[in-house]
Amino acid sequence: MYIAEPLSRNKIRHIAHQVKCLFGLQNTLYVPVEQVLERMHLVVPDAHFEIVEYDEMGAETHGVTSVTERCIKIRSDVYEGACSGCGRDRMTIAHELGHFFLFLLYGVSFCRTIEGASLPTYRNPEWQADCFGGEFLIDSSLVRGMSVNEVVEKCGVSSAAARCQLSKI
């Protein structure tokens, strides 16, 4: 099991905003996540991404991040979906970007847990990456006061993601 440094939603919100700034995307409602992947190397030397065929990655894995390799691998159909504006696929890429930047900044550790013990949410790398993805694609400072439908349309996300993010503002 992996365990991450403790991070609050507010801290992750701040990090997501800083990463958007690195790519010149502050005050941008529709974040072009595929372009962020393509330009990762401009802000992190040796960073790159790979498009991996469905057969190689499998049905259950949509993306994988390795900070040691400085690589994000995205399944080909997910990448194509994101390029076509599919909210779920865009969020998958934002989630992997979250893993990449949060691991790069804070690292991650292995931990041994007692059977039945749960990991605190704020130390769960998957929750942190989900949180980053939501904040990266749905900037709380830009969507405050919008309806779910407006967020879906302007940010290019699913209605589930829009509802979730709006509930956290």
mmCIF file of C-alpha atoms in Angstrom:
data_model
loop_
_atom_site.group_PDB
_atom_site.id
_atom_site.type_symbol
_atom_site.label_atom_id
_atom_site.label_comp_id
_atom_site.label_asym_id
_atom_site.label_seq_id
_atom_site.Cartn_x
_atom_site.Cartn_y
_atom_site.Cartn_z
ATOM 1 C CA MET A 1 0.000 0.000 0.000
ATOM 2 C CA TYR A 2 1.188 3.537 -0.734
ATOM 3 C CA ILE A 3 0.882 6.455 1.651
ATOM 4 C CA ALA A 4 1.334 10.110 0.758
ATOM 5 C CA GLU A 5 2.344 13.120 2.768
ATOM 6 C CA PRO A 6 -0.735 14.611 4.419
ATOM 7 C CA LEU A 7 -2.296 17.238 2.144
ATOM 8 C CA SER A 8 -5.530 19.151 2.618
ATOM 9 C CA ARG A 9 -7.901 20.041 -0.207
ATOM 10 C CA ASN A 10 -6.857 23.682 0.178
ATOM 11 C CA LYS A 11 -3.175 22.775 -0.215
ATOM 12 C CA ILE A 12 -3.926 20.642 -3.286
ATOM 13 C CA ARG A 13 -6.097 23.467 -4.680
ATOM 14 C CA HIS A 14 -3.110 25.799 -4.312
ATOM 15 C CA ILE A 15 -0.748 23.302 -6.000
ATOM 16 C CA ALA A 16 -3.179 22.767 -8.903
ATOM 17 C CA HIS A 17 -3.375 26.536 -9.381
ATOM 18 C CA GLN A 18 0.436 26.817 -9.329
ATOM 19 C CA VAL A 19 0.761 24.056 -11.936
ATOM 20 C CA LYS A 20 -1.805 25.842 -14.123
ATOM 21 C CA CYS A 21 0.328 28.990 -13.797
ATOM 22 C CA LEU A 22 3.438 27.072 -14.897
ATOM 23 C CA PHE A 23 1.634 26.315 -18.168
ATOM 24 C CA GLY A 24 0.159 29.825 -18.536
ATOM 25 C CA LEU A 25 -3.348 28.539 -17.830
ATOM 26 C CA GLN A 26 -4.342 30.672 -14.857
ATOM 27 C CA ASN A 27 -7.822 32.151 -15.387
ATOM 28 C CA THR A 28 -8.511 29.447 -18.012
ATOM 29 C CA LEU A 29 -11.795 27.593 -17.680
ATOM 30 C CA TYR A 30 -11.169 24.910 -20.339
ATOM 31 C CA VAL A 31 -7.774 23.365 -19.599
ATOM 32 C CA PRO A 32 -6.297 21.560 -22.637
ATOM 33 C CA VAL A 33 -4.929 18.569 -20.683
ATOM 34 C CA GLU A 34 -3.494 16.880 -23.760
ATOM 35 C CA GLN A 35 -1.407 20.001 -24.435
ATOM 36 C CA VAL A 36 -0.219 19.992 -20.817
ATOM 37 C CA LEU A 37 0.993 16.404 -21.350
ATOM 38 C CA GLU A 38 2.744 17.431 -24.546
ATOM 39 C CA ARG A 39 4.479 20.347 -22.792
ATOM 40 C CA MET A 40 5.439 18.680 -19.503
ATOM 41 C CA HIS A 41 9.076 18.648 -20.590
ATOM 42 C CA LEU A 42 9.071 22.456 -20.658
ATOM 43 C CA VAL A 43 8.551 22.658 -16.883
ATOM 44 C CA VAL A 44 10.078 19.352 -15.743
ATOM 45 C CA PRO A 45 13.280 18.334 -17.536
ATOM 46 C CA ASP A 46 13.114 14.831 -19.022
ATOM 47 C CA ALA A 47 9.370 14.579 -18.381
ATOM 48 C CA HIS A 48 7.418 12.866 -21.108
ATOM 49 C CA PHE A 49 4.266 10.934 -21.825
ATOM 50 C CA GLU A 50 3.495 7.844 -23.829
ATOM 51 C CA ILE A 51 0.356 6.706 -25.563
ATOM 52 C CA VAL A 52 -0.028 2.982 -24.849
ATOM 53 C CA GLU A 53 -2.254 0.630 -26.805
ATOM 54 C CA TYR A 54 -5.296 -0.860 -25.105
ATOM 55 C CA ASP A 55 -3.919 -4.421 -25.411
ATOM 56 C CA GLU A 56 -0.721 -3.457 -23.619
ATOM 57 C CA MET A 57 -2.340 -1.521 -20.773
ATOM 58 C CA GLY A 58 -5.479 -3.593 -20.293
ATOM 59 C CA ALA A 59 -9.106 -2.793 -19.645
ATOM 60 C CA GLU A 60 -8.751 -1.752 -16.018
ATOM 61 C CA THR A 61 -5.819 0.664 -16.395
ATOM 62 C CA HIS A 62 -6.458 4.013 -18.045
ATOM 63 C CA GLY A 63 -3.208 5.695 -17.059
ATOM 64 C CA VAL A 64 -0.020 5.085 -15.092
ATOM 65 C CA THR A 65 2.472 7.561 -13.665
ATOM 66 C CA SER A 66 6.128 6.975 -12.854
ATOM 67 C CA VAL A 67 7.993 9.898 -11.341
ATOM 68 C CA THR A 68 11.272 7.951 -11.342
ATOM 69 C CA GLU A 69 10.929 7.611 -15.130
ATOM 70 C CA ARG A 70 9.323 11.080 -15.317
ATOM 71 C CA CYS A 71 6.628 9.526 -17.474
ATOM 72 C CA ILE A 72 2.865 9.432 -17.686
ATOM 73 C CA LYS A 73 1.435 6.599 -19.767
ATOM 74 C CA ILE A 74 -2.101 7.037 -21.089
ATOM 75 C CA ARG A 75 -4.136 4.353 -22.809
ATOM 76 C CA SER A 76 -4.699 5.296 -26.464
ATOM 77 C CA ASP A 77 -8.506 5.368 -26.338
ATOM 78 C CA VAL A 78 -8.401 7.589 -23.224
ATOM 79 C CA TYR A 79 -6.019 10.023 -24.933
ATOM 80 C CA GLU A 80 -8.206 10.121 -28.046
ATOM 81 C CA GLY A 81 -11.293 10.657 -25.875
ATOM 82 C CA ALA A 82 -9.609 13.538 -24.048
ATOM 83 C CA CYS A 83 -8.610 15.119 -27.354
ATOM 84 C CA SER A 84 -12.262 14.820 -28.420
ATOM 85 C CA GLY A 85 -13.447 16.533 -25.229
ATOM 86 C CA CYS A 86 -14.710 13.530 -23.247
ATOM 87 C CA GLY A 87 -14.940 14.788 -19.655
ATOM 88 C CA ARG A 88 -14.135 11.436 -18.050
ATOM 89 C CA ASP A 89 -11.013 10.978 -20.168
ATOM 90 C CA ARG A 90 -9.904 14.559 -19.553
ATOM 91 C CA MET A 91 -10.264 13.912 -15.822
ATOM 92 C CA THR A 92 -8.209 10.720 -16.126
ATOM 93 C CA ILE A 93 -5.327 12.714 -17.592
ATOM 94 C CA ALA A 94 -5.715 15.432 -14.939
ATOM 95 C CA HIS A 95 -5.650 12.685 -12.281
ATOM 96 C CA GLU A 96 -2.369 11.307 -13.673
ATOM 97 C CA LEU A 97 -0.942 14.834 -13.799
ATOM 98 C CA GLY A 98 -1.906 15.054 -10.134
ATOM 99 C CA HIS A 99 0.065 11.910 -9.341
ATOM 100 C CA PHE A 100 3.012 13.257 -11.300
ATOM 101 C CA PHE A 101 3.230 16.701 -9.713
ATOM 102 C CA LEU A 102 2.265 15.638 -6.181
ATOM 103 C CA PHE A 103 4.749 12.731 -6.222
ATOM 104 C CA LEU A 104 7.394 15.035 -7.659
ATOM 105 C CA LEU A 105 6.840 17.587 -4.884
ATOM 106 C CA TYR A 106 6.136 15.317 -1.910
ATOM 107 C CA GLY A 107 7.024 11.758 -2.840
ATOM 108 C CA VAL A 108 5.147 8.680 -1.747
ATOM 109 C CA SER A 109 6.007 5.866 0.652
ATOM 110 C CA PHE A 110 5.168 2.233 1.091
ATOM 111 C CA CYS A 111 3.408 1.410 4.311
ATOM 112 C CA ARG A 112 2.377 -1.714 6.092
ATOM 113 C CA THR A 113 -1.117 -1.537 7.498
ATOM 114 C CA ILE A 114 -2.944 -3.611 10.020
ATOM 115 C CA GLU A 115 -5.672 -5.736 8.474
ATOM 116 C CA GLY A 116 -8.897 -3.748 8.461
ATOM 117 C CA ALA A 117 -7.175 -0.440 9.234
ATOM 118 C CA SER A 118 -7.966 2.348 6.825
ATOM 119 C CA LEU A 119 -5.691 4.984 5.402
ATOM 120 C CA PRO A 120 -6.727 8.560 6.274
ATOM 121 C CA THR A 121 -8.195 10.143 3.149
ATOM 122 C CA TYR A 122 -5.786 13.092 3.185
ATOM 123 C CA ARG A 123 -2.837 10.599 2.991
ATOM 124 C CA ASN A 124 -4.333 8.505 0.183
ATOM 125 C CA PRO A 125 -2.485 9.166 -3.116
ATOM 126 C CA GLU A 126 -5.598 8.262 -5.139
ATOM 127 C CA TRP A 127 -7.773 10.762 -3.266
ATOM 128 C CA GLN A 128 -5.057 13.391 -3.645
ATOM 129 C CA ALA A 129 -4.807 12.792 -7.416
ATOM 130 C CA ASP A 130 -8.612 12.912 -7.743
ATOM 131 C CA CYS A 131 -8.644 16.144 -5.771
ATOM 132 C CA PHE A 132 -5.865 17.622 -7.933
ATOM 133 C CA GLY A 133 -7.685 16.593 -11.123
ATOM 134 C CA GLY A 134 -10.889 18.270 -9.993
ATOM 135 C CA GLU A 135 -9.102 21.442 -8.945
ATOM 136 C CA PHE A 136 -6.979 21.500 -12.119
ATOM 137 C CA LEU A 137 -9.936 21.194 -14.497
ATOM 138 C CA ILE A 138 -12.532 23.006 -12.386
ATOM 139 C CA ASP A 139 -10.822 25.984 -10.765
ATOM 140 C CA SER A 140 -12.951 26.893 -7.750
ATOM 141 C CA SER A 141 -12.093 30.584 -8.066
ATOM 142 C CA LEU A 142 -13.419 30.638 -11.645
ATOM 143 C CA VAL A 143 -16.589 28.550 -11.295
ATOM 144 C CA ARG A 144 -18.004 29.968 -8.067
ATOM 145 C CA GLY A 145 -21.672 30.750 -8.681
ATOM 146 C CA MET A 146 -21.960 28.634 -11.839
ATOM 147 C CA SER A 147 -24.493 25.860 -12.284
ATOM 148 C CA VAL A 148 -23.493 22.242 -12.899
ATOM 149 C CA ASN A 149 -24.435 22.604 -16.575
ATOM 150 C CA GLU A 150 -22.328 25.757 -16.958
ATOM 151 C CA VAL A 151 -19.305 24.009 -15.421
ATOM 152 C CA VAL A 152 -19.789 20.982 -17.696
ATOM 153 C CA GLU A 153 -19.946 23.215 -20.762
ATOM 154 C CA LYS A 154 -17.196 25.692 -19.886
ATOM 155 C CA CYS A 155 -14.705 23.279 -18.251
ATOM 156 C CA GLY A 156 -15.298 20.214 -20.424
ATOM 157 C CA VAL A 157 -15.959 17.820 -17.558
ATOM 158 C CA SER A 158 -18.636 15.273 -16.704
ATOM 159 C CA SER A 159 -21.689 16.348 -14.730
ATOM 160 C CA ALA A 160 -20.553 14.052 -11.873
ATOM 161 C CA ALA A 161 -17.200 15.869 -11.713
ATOM 162 C CA ALA A 162 -18.901 19.272 -11.876
ATOM 163 C CA ARG A 163 -21.317 18.362 -9.054
ATOM 164 C CA CYS A 164 -18.520 16.974 -6.914
ATOM 165 C CA GLN A 165 -16.277 19.982 -7.385
ATOM 166 C CA LEU A 166 -19.055 22.526 -6.846
ATOM 167 C CA SER A 167 -19.927 20.811 -3.567
ATOM 168 C CA LYS A 168 -16.341 21.449 -2.345
ATOM 169 C CA ILE A 169 -16.349 25.232 -2.895
#
